[in-house]
Every structure is written in structure tokens, then in C-alpha cells.
Coordinates of C-alpha atoms in Angstrom, one line a residue:
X1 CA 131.2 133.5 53.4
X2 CA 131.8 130.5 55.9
X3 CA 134.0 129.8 58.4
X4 CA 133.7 126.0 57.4
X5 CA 137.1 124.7 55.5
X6 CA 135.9 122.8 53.4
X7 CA 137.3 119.2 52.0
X8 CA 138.6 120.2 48.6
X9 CA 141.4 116.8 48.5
X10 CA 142.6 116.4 45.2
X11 CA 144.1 113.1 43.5
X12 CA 146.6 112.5 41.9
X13 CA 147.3 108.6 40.9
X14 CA 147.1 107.3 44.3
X15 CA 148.0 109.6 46.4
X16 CA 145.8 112.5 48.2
X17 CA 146.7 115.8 48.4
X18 CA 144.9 117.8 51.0
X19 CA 144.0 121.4 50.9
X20 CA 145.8 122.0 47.5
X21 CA 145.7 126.2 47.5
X22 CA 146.9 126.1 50.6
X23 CA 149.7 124.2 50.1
X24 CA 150.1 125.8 46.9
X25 CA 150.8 129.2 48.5
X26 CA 153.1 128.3 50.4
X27 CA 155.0 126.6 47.2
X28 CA 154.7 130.4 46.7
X29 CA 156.0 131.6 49.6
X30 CA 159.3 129.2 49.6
X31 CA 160.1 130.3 46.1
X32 CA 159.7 133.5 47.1
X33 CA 161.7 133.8 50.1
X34 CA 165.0 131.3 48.2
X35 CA 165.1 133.8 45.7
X36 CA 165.1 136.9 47.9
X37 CA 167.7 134.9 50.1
X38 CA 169.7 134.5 46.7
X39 CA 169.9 137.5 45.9
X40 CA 170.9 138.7 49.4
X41 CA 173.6 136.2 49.5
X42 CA 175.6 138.0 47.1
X43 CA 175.9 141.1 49.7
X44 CA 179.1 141.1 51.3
X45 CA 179.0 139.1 54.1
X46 CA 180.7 141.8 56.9
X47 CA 177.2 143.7 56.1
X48 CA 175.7 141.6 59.5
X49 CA 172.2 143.2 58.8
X50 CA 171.7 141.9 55.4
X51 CA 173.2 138.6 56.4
X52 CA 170.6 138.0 59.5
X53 CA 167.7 139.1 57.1
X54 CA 169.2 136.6 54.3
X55 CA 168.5 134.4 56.6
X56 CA 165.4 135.2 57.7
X57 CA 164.1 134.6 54.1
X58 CA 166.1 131.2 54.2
X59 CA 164.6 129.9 57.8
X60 CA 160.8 131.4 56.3
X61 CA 161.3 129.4 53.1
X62 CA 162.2 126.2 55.0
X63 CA 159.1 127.0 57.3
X64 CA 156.7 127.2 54.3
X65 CA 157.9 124.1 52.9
X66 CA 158.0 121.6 56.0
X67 CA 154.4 123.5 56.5
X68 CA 153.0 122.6 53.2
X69 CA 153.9 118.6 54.1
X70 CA 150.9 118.6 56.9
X71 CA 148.9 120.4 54.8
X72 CA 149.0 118.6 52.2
X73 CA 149.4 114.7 53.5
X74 CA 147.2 114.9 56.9
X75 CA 143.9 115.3 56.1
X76 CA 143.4 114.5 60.4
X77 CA 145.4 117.3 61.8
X78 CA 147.4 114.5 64.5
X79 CA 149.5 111.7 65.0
X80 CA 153.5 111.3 65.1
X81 CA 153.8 112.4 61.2
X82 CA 151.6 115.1 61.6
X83 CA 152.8 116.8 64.9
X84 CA 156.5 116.5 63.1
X85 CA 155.8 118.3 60.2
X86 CA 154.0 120.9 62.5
X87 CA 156.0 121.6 65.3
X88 CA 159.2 122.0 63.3
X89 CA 157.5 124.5 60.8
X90 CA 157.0 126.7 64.2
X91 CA 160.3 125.9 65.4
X92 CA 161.6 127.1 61.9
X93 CA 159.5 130.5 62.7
X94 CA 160.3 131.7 65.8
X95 CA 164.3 131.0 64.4
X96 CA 163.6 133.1 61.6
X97 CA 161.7 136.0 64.0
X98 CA 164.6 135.6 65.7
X99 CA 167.2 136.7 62.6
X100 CA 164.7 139.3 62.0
X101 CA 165.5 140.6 65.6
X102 CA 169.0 140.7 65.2
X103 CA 168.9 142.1 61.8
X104 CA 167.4 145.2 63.8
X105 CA 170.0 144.9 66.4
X106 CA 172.6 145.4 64.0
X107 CA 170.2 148.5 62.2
X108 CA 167.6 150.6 63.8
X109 CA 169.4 149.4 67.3
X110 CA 173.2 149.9 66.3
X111 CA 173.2 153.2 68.5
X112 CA 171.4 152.7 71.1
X113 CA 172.5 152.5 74.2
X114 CA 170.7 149.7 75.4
X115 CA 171.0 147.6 73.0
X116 CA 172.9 144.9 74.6
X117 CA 169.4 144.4 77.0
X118 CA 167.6 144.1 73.6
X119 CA 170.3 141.6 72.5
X120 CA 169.6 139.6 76.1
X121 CA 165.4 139.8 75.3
X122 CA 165.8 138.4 71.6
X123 CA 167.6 135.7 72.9
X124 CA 165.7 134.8 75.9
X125 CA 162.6 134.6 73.7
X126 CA 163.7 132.6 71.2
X127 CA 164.8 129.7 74.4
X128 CA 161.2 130.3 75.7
X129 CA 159.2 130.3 72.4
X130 CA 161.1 127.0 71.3
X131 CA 160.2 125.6 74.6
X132 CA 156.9 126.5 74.7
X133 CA 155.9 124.7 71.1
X134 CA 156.7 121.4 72.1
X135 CA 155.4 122.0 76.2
X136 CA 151.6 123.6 74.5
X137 CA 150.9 122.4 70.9
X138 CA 149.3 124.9 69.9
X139 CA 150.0 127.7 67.3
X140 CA 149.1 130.5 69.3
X141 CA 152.6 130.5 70.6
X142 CA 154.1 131.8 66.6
X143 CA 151.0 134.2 66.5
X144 CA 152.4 135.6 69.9
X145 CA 155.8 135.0 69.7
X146 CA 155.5 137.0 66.0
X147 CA 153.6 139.7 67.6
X148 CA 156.0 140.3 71.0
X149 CA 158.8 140.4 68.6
X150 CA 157.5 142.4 65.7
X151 CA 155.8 144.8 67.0
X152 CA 158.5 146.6 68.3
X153 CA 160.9 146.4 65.0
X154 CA 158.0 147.9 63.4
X155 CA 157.9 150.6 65.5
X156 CA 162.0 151.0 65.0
X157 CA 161.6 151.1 61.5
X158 CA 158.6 153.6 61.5
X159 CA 161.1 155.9 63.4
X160 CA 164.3 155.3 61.8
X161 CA 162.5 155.6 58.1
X162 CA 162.5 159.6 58.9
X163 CA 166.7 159.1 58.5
X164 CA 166.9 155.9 56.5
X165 CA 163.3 156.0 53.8
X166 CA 163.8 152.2 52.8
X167 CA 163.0 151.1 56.8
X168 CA 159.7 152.4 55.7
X169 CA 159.2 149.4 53.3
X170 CA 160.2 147.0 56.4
X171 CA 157.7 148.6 58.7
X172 CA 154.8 148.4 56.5
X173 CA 155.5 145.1 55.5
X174 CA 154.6 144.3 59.1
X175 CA 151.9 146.0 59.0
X176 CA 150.3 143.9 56.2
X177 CA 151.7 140.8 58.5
X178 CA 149.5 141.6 61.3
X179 CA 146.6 141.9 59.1
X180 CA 147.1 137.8 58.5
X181 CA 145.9 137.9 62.0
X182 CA 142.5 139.2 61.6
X183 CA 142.2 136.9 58.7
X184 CA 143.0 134.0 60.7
X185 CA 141.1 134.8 63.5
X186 CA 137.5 135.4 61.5
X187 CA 138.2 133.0 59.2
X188 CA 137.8 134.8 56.4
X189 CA 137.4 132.5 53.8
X190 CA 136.0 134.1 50.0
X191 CA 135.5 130.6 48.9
X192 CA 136.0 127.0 49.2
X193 CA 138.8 126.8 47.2
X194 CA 140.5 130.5 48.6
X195 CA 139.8 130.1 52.6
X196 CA 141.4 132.2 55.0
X197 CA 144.8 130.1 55.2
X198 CA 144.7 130.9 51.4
X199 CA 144.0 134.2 51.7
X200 CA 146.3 134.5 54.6
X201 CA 149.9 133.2 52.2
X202 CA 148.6 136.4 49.9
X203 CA 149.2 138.7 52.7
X204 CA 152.3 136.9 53.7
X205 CA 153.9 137.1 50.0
X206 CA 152.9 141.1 50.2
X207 CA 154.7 141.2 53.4
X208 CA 157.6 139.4 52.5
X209 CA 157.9 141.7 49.4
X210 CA 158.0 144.5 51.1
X211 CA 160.4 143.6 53.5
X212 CA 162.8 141.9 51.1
X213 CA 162.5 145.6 48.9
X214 CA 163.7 147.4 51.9
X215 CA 166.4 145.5 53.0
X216 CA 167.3 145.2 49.8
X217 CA 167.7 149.0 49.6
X218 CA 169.3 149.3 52.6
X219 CA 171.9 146.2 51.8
X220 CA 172.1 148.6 48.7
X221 CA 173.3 151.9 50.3
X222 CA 175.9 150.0 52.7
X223 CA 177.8 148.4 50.2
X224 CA 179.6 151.5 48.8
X225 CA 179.2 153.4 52.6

């Protein structure tokens, strides 16, 4: 297996298309998450759990979609095109971690009695993690940004799942999330045409499908509580 990405640019008339699977997947991943934010949207809209993880499909899908332009067109990851395409896909991120947050303020958090501090940390990372993409460049600011914030709604929804069973579906779903990390960090790629970006959207359309099942449980059982 190598860590090399290979150049596998298709053509189609004129114009070049650049890492096609890639950008494929997360064509994937956009349908996915409008459909699961389509089918939250007809919730009732006082439920504010469902309606911050509506969305956090709708922010994901506009993510994967503004992702796939500098995937696809900028075969030379730089320049003003590029660097818009790619700093507002992780702008579009860290907004969506963000919903994610609140969704588990209004949840697993809804008792606790320091919520309100959680409430103050949510919001004080989203100003920093905003800041910090357009201050570093780099993408190393999502993966830790997604991991400062998800982390500990995993471990919320592991706990809570012994009262509420669906939170389970969330918490795993994060699980399978984190493993996109070890794929992106070896580089895991199975072949030129499925390399570890590719392999990475797979994980991500797992995750997203477990998540959208348990919230969609949950969104479920609180319409007629």
C-alpha cells in the first residue's frame, strides 16, 4: 500500500476533474446528510435537540460540497480559488461541531447543573476555532477542534444510553469518526483509485448514519412525550 496519492485526473470535454473518488464521496456525503436534514425538518420545531442536529446534517452537507470544489478543480492545493474553497469547508465544520454541541446541551446536558459553563465553552470554541483557520491554514485545527468537542459528547452519550438506548447509536458513531483519524494520519490508501481520503468519506457516511439513526430515535420518542 502507498502513502503516495496518486494523479488519477479524469476528463471530461475540456475540463479536468481532479481526484474523482474523492470528490465522489463526498457527493455521497452531501446527499446523505440533505436527506437526513429533510427528514429531521419535519420534527416539530420546539424539539431544540432535533433542530440543532438538523442542522448539523445541513452545515455537514454544505461542508462536503464546497469541499469537493478544491478537490476536484485544484489539482495544486493553493492560490486565492483554492484557499476559498478550503477555508470555508472548515469554517462550515467547526459550525456544524458547533450544532452538534448544542444538540447535547439541550440532551444528555439538559440536567446538569453546570450546563450553562458548557454552554460558555461551546461558544468560546467555536470564536477560537473560526479564528484560528484563517490565522494557521492548516487542517489540523478541524481534526482538533472535532476531537476537543466530540470527545466529550461521546462520552455523554455512552452514559446517558444506560437511560435513553438510542444515545448509544450517537456515541458509537463517534467512535467510527475518530477512526478517520488513524486513516488520515497513516495514509491508508488500498489503492490508487480508493486512497485514504476515499476510504476516509466511507467511515464518515458510517458515522453519519449512525448518528442520524439515533437522533432520529430520540426525535422519535419526544414527539408524543
Amino acid at each position: 500500500m502507498s502513502n503516495v496519492v496518486a494523479d488519477t485526473t479524469i476528463y471530461i470535454g475540456d475540463i479536468a476533474f481532479h481526484e474523482p473518488v474523492t470528490v465522489f464521496t463526498d457527493y455521497i456525503i452531501t446527499g446523505m446528510c440533505i436527506y437526513f436534514y429533510i427528514q429531521l425538518n419535519k420534527f416539530p420545531k420546539h424539539d431544540a435537540t432535533t433542530w440543532y442536529w438538523k442542522y448539523f446534517f445541513g452545515l455537514m452537507s454544505l461542508s462536503s460540497l464546497v469541499g469537493s470544489c478544491s478537490h476536484a478543480f485544484y489539482a495544486v492545493h493553493e492560490g486565492a480559488g483554492y484557499k476559498f474553497f478550503w477555508l470555508s469547508m472548515q469554517v462550515l465544520n467547526i459550525f456544524s461541531v458547533f450544532c452538534m454541541q448544542m444538540a447535547a446541551y439541550h440532551s444528555v446536558l439538559k440536567h446538569s447543573s453546570v450546563k450553562r459553563y458548557w454552554k460558555a465553552s461551546y461558544i468560546i470554541e467555536l470564536i477560537a476555532a473560526t479564528a484560528a483557520v484563517f490565522v494557521f491554514h492548516n487542517f489540523l485545527v478541524v481534526i482538533v477542534n472535532t476531537a476537543v468537542a466530540l470527545i466529550p459528547i461521546m462520552i455523554l452519550h455512552f452514559i446517558n444510553s444506560k437511560a435513553i438506548k438510542a444515545n448509544l447509536w450517537i456515541a458509537w458513531g463517534i467512535v467510527v469518526l475518530f477512526a478517520t483519524a488513524f486513516v488520515n494520519a497513516t495514509k491508508l490508501t488500498l489503492h490508487d483509485y480508493f486512497n485514504h481520503l476515499d476510504l476516509a468519506h466511507v467511515l464518515i457516511m458510517v458515522n453519519l448514519g449512525c448518528m442520524y439513526t439515533g437522533v432520529k430515535r430520540n426525535a422519535n420518542v419526544s414527539q408524543f412525550a
